[in-house]
Structures are given as C-alpha cells and as structure tokens.
PDB file of C-alpha atoms in Angstrom:
ATOM      1  CA  MET S   1     103.700 110.111 115.576  1.00 51.00           C
ATOM      2  CA  ARG S   2     106.944 110.253 113.691  1.00 58.00           C
ATOM      3  CA  LEU S   3     107.006 106.506 113.126  1.00 53.00           C
ATOM      4  CA  LEU S   4     103.832 106.449 111.023  1.00 54.00           C
ATOM      5  CA  PRO S   5     105.066 108.712 108.171  1.00 54.00           C
ATOM      6  CA  THR S   6     108.403 106.862 108.131  1.00 55.00           C
ATOM      7  CA  SER S   7     106.585 103.520 107.879  1.00 53.00           C
ATOM      8  CA  ILE S   8     104.437 104.737 105.010  1.00 58.00           C
ATOM      9  CA  VAL S   9     107.479 105.977 103.110  1.00 51.00           C
ATOM     10  CA  ALA S  10     109.202 102.616 103.668  1.00 53.00           C
ATOM     11  CA  ILE S  11     106.172 100.689 102.386  1.00 57.00           C
ATOM     12  CA  ILE S  12     105.906 102.869  99.283  1.00 56.00           C
ATOM     13  CA  ALA S  13     109.628 102.511  98.606  1.00 51.00           C
ATOM     14  CA  ALA S  14     109.456  98.736  99.037  1.00 52.00           C
ATOM     15  CA  SER S  15     106.508  98.444  96.638  1.00 50.00           C
ATOM     16  CA  ALA S  16     108.379 100.463  94.018  1.00 48.00           C
ATOM     17  CA  PHE S  17     111.128  97.859  93.988  1.00 47.00           C
ATOM     18  CA  SER S  18     108.864  94.838  93.576  1.00 41.00           C
ATOM     19  CA  MET S  19     108.395  95.236  89.819  1.00 42.00           C
ATOM     20  CA  PRO S  20     112.059  94.804  88.808  1.00 44.00           C
ATOM     21  CA  VAL S  21     112.148  91.482  90.675  1.00 47.00           C
ATOM     22  CA  GLN S  22     109.481  90.108  88.318  1.00 58.00           C
ATOM     23  CA  ALA S  23     111.357  91.449  85.304  1.00 60.00           C
ATOM     24  CA  ASN S  24     114.596  89.896  86.572  1.00 78.00           C
ATOM     25  CA  SER S  25     112.952  86.519  87.133  1.00 83.00           C
ATOM     26  CA  ASP S  26     111.411  86.619  83.652  1.00 88.00           C
ATOM     27  CA  GLN S  27     114.831  87.416  82.181  1.00 92.00           C
ATOM     28  CA  LEU S  28     116.421  84.647  84.226  1.00 93.00           C
ATOM     29  CA  ALA S  29     113.841  82.154  82.947  1.00 93.00           C
ATOM     30  CA  ALA S  30     114.426  83.292  79.352  1.00 95.00           C
ATOM     31  CA  ASN S  31     118.191  82.925  79.763  1.00 95.00           C
ATOM     32  CA  ILE S  32     117.811  79.478  81.280  1.00 96.00           C
ATOM     33  CA  CYS S  33     115.598  78.381  78.383  1.00 97.00           C
ATOM     34  CA  ASN S  34     118.116  79.693  75.852  1.00 97.00           C
ATOM     35  CA  TYR S  35     121.004  77.891  77.544  1.00 97.00           C
ATOM     36  CA  VAL S  36     119.023  74.644  77.716  1.00 97.00           C
ATOM     37  CA  GLN S  37     118.122  74.830  74.026  1.00 97.00           C
ATOM     38  CA  ALA S  38     121.731  75.647  73.080  1.00 97.00           C
ATOM     39  CA  ASP S  39     123.115  72.811  75.283  1.00 97.00           C
ATOM     40  CA  ASP S  40     125.347  75.327  77.061  1.00 97.00           C
ATOM     41  CA  LYS S  41     125.900  73.768  80.484  1.00 97.00           C
ATOM     42  CA  ASN S  42     128.667  76.168  81.510  1.00 97.00           C
ATOM     43  CA  ARG S  43     126.594  79.295  80.912  1.00 97.00           C
ATOM     44  CA  LEU S  44     123.599  77.710  82.626  1.00 97.00           C
ATOM     45  CA  ARG S  45     125.667  76.907  85.713  1.00 97.00           C
ATOM     46  CA  LYS S  46     127.149  80.412  85.710  1.00 97.00           C
ATOM     47  CA  LYS S  47     123.725  82.063  85.416  1.00 96.00           C
ATOM     48  CA  LEU S  48     122.318  79.980  88.278  1.00 96.00           C
ATOM     49  CA  LYS S  49     125.318  80.801  90.448  1.00 96.00           C
ATOM     50  CA  GLU S  50     125.197  84.535  89.633  1.00 95.00           C
ATOM     51  CA  ASN S  51     121.549  84.656  90.672  1.00 94.00           C
ATOM     52  CA  ARG S  52     122.116  82.430  93.696  1.00 95.00           C
ATOM     53  CA  VAL S  53     119.380  79.986  92.800  1.00 94.00           C
ATOM     54  CA  LYS S  54     119.320  76.228  92.874  1.00 95.00           C
ATOM     55  CA  LEU S  55     117.903  74.375  89.929  1.00 94.00           C
ATOM     56  CA  ARG S  56     115.689  72.179  92.093  1.00 93.00           C
ATOM     57  CA  ASN S  57     114.087  75.293  93.618  1.00 94.00           C
ATOM     58  CA  ILE S  58     113.082  76.836  90.289  1.00 94.00           C
ATOM     59  CA  TYR S  59     112.587  73.783  88.060  1.00 95.00           C
ATOM     60  CA  SER S  60     108.814  73.548  88.422  1.00 92.00           C
ATOM     61  CA  GLY S  61     108.341  77.273  87.827  1.00 92.00           C
ATOM     62  CA  VAL S  62     110.376  77.587  84.625  1.00 94.00           C
ATOM     63  CA  LYS S  63     108.656  76.624  81.376  1.00 95.00           C
ATOM     64  CA  CYS S  64     110.150  76.948  77.910  1.00 95.00           C
ATOM     65  CA  ASN S  65     107.398  77.235  75.320  1.00 94.00           C
ATOM     66  CA  GLY S  66     105.103  75.411  77.734  1.00 93.00           C
ATOM     67  CA  ASP S  67     107.495  72.496  78.328  1.00 95.00           C
ATOM     68  CA  SER S  68     109.575  71.638  81.368  1.00 95.00           C
ATOM     69  CA  LEU S  69     113.334  72.101  81.208  1.00 97.00           C
ATOM     70  CA  LEU S  70     113.921  68.367  80.765  1.00 97.00           C
ATOM     71  CA  ARG S  71     111.423  68.123  77.903  1.00 96.00           C
ATOM     72  CA  THR S  72     113.000  71.176  76.295  1.00 97.00           C
ATOM     73  CA  ALA S  73     116.447  69.600  76.614  1.00 97.00           C
ATOM     74  CA  MET S  74     115.246  66.355  75.016  1.00 97.00           C
ATOM     75  CA  ASN S  75     113.443  68.142  72.177  1.00 96.00           C
ATOM     76  CA  SER S  76     116.552  70.253  71.513  1.00 97.00           C
ATOM     77  CA  GLY S  77     118.985  67.349  71.687  1.00 96.00           C
ATOM     78  CA  SER S  78     120.728  69.030  74.619  1.00 97.00           C
ATOM     79  CA  GLU S  79     122.253  65.937  76.207  1.00 97.00           C
ATOM     80  CA  LYS S  80     124.816  67.700  78.441  1.00 97.00           C
ATOM     81  CA  VAL S  81     122.360  70.182  79.917  1.00 97.00           C
ATOM     82  CA  GLY S  82     119.586  67.600  80.246  1.00 97.00           C
ATOM     83  CA  THR S  83     121.864  65.215  82.114  1.00 97.00           C
ATOM     84  CA  PHE S  84     123.029  68.089  84.340  1.00 97.00           C
ATOM     85  CA  ILE S  85     119.416  68.992  85.149  1.00 97.00           C
ATOM     86  CA  ALA S  86     118.449  65.377  85.854  1.00 96.00           C
ATOM     87  CA  LYS S  87     121.341  65.014  88.288  1.00 95.00           C
ATOM     88  CA  ARG S  88     120.351  68.166  90.178  1.00 96.00           C
ATOM     89  CA  LEU S  89     116.679  67.335  90.696  1.00 96.00           C
ATOM     90  CA  SER S  90     115.200  65.267  93.476  1.00 94.00           C
ATOM     91  CA  VAL S  91     113.763  61.836  92.751  1.00 95.00           C
ATOM     92  CA  SER S  92     110.281  63.092  93.602  1.00 94.00           C
ATOM     93  CA  GLU S  93     110.653  65.865  91.000  1.00 94.00           C
ATOM     94  CA  LEU S  94     111.801  63.350  88.372  1.00 95.00           C
ATOM     95  CA  THR S  95     108.904  60.988  89.059  1.00 95.00           C
ATOM     96  CA  ALA S  96     106.189  63.649  89.377  1.00 94.00           C
ATOM     97  CA  THR S  97     103.542  63.955  86.708  1.00 94.00           C
ATOM     98  CA  GLU S  98     103.708  67.067  84.576  1.00 93.00           C
ATOM     99  CA  THR S  99     100.835  69.176  83.249  1.00 89.00           C
ATOM    100  CA  ASP S 100      99.766  66.513  80.748  1.00 92.00           C
ATOM    101  CA  GLY S 101      99.600  63.817  83.442  1.00 94.00           C
ATOM    102  CA  LYS S 102     102.738  61.987  82.273  1.00 95.00           C
ATOM    103  CA  THR S 103     106.023  61.587  84.072  1.00 96.00           C
ATOM    104  CA  ILE S 104     109.131  62.706  82.241  1.00 96.00           C
ATOM    105  CA  LEU S 105     110.116  59.073  81.549  1.00 96.00           C
ATOM    106  CA  ASP S 106     106.667  58.185  80.177  1.00 96.00           C
ATOM    107  CA  TRP S 107     106.754  61.261  77.958  1.00 96.00           C
ATOM    108  CA  ALA S 108     110.312  60.514  76.780  1.00 96.00           C
ATOM    109  CA  ASN S 109     109.490  56.916  75.877  1.00 95.00           C
ATOM    110  CA  GLY S 110     106.356  57.999  74.018  1.00 96.00           C
ATOM    111  CA  ASN S 111     108.186  60.683  72.033  1.00 95.00           C
ATOM    112  CA  GLY S 112     111.262  58.797  70.841  1.00 95.00           C
ATOM    113  CA  HIS S 113     113.661  59.914  73.566  1.00 94.00           C
ATOM    114  CA  GLY S 114     113.770  56.616  75.457  1.00 92.00           C
ATOM    115  CA  ALA S 115     117.400  55.903  74.555  1.00 93.00           C
ATOM    116  CA  SER S 116     118.829  59.355  75.234  1.00 95.00           C
ATOM    117  CA  ALA S 117     121.530  60.066  77.806  1.00 95.00           C
ATOM    118  CA  ILE S 118     119.040  62.248  79.656  1.00 96.00           C
ATOM    119  CA  THR S 119     116.605  59.359  80.042  1.00 96.00           C
ATOM    120  CA  THR S 120     119.449  57.143  81.242  1.00 95.00           C
ATOM    121  CA  ALA S 121     120.417  59.735  83.863  1.00 96.00           C
ATOM    122  CA  ILE S 122     116.802  59.949  85.034  1.00 96.00           C
ATOM    123  CA  LYS S 123     116.544  56.166  85.284  1.00 95.00           C
ATOM    124  CA  ASP S 124     119.798  56.025  87.252  1.00 94.00           C
ATOM    125  CA  ARG S 125     118.555  58.670  89.716  1.00 93.00           C
ATOM    126  CA  THR S 126     115.115  57.133  90.177  1.00 91.00           C
ATOM    127  CA  ALA S 127     116.548  53.632  90.625  1.00 88.00           C
ATOM    128  CA  GLY S 128     118.577  54.852  93.580  1.00 66.00           C
ATOM    129  CA  GLY S 129     121.799  55.377  91.616  1.00 52.00           C
TER     130      GLY S 129
END
C-alpha cells in the first residue's frame, strides 16, 4: 500500500522535470546554429562536449532557419565549421537526401558552393577518404 503513493509522487516529479529538457535542447540547437553561422569551431566543439552529445547523433534533428547544418555553413561561408561537421558525419548521412530531395553535394553544386572546402571534405569522405 505504501508503494503506490510513493510511485505516484515519483511519476509526478519526473514529469515536472521533462519540460526543461526541451528548453535545454532548443537552446543547444540555437547555440549550435549561432556557432555554425559565426564559423566558431572551438565554441561549437566546447558546447557539444559540455552537453555530452555527438554531432552525428543530433545532425538530422538540428535545423537552422530550415536548413541543415552543412547548408547553413555553406550559406554563411563557414569553411572551418562546415569541414569539421563533414568530417564528423557518417557517409550515409552525407549521401542522404534532405527535405528537398537533394543530397548535400547536389545542393552545393546547384547553389554555387561546388568549389568550397566543405564540398571537398564531403567528397573526400564519400569517396572513402
């Protein structure tokens, strides 16, 4: 009989703490987007490490103004961060189609980013390099 009230209190307490997790993940995504746009690789690495997350685990879930992190890096001219991201992602992630049906390389070539260091890093990773 005593276990039931204790369980209910534990469930209520656990549900009260679920909201800050969403707020923290939203703040983390906003920080990541800011660091990508500012080409600040050191702060990006520090933020990922502080939050104990791997880039490949969150890449598909983080969008900056509707774009993926790699597209955001290319649009912002963030060569250091974009290359860092490309080196951390799996080949399947780099060759996957995004929301518009294009791969990151197809999109980059079609939008004038075909000669960027980021595109070169992606090509190196997808070619087995």
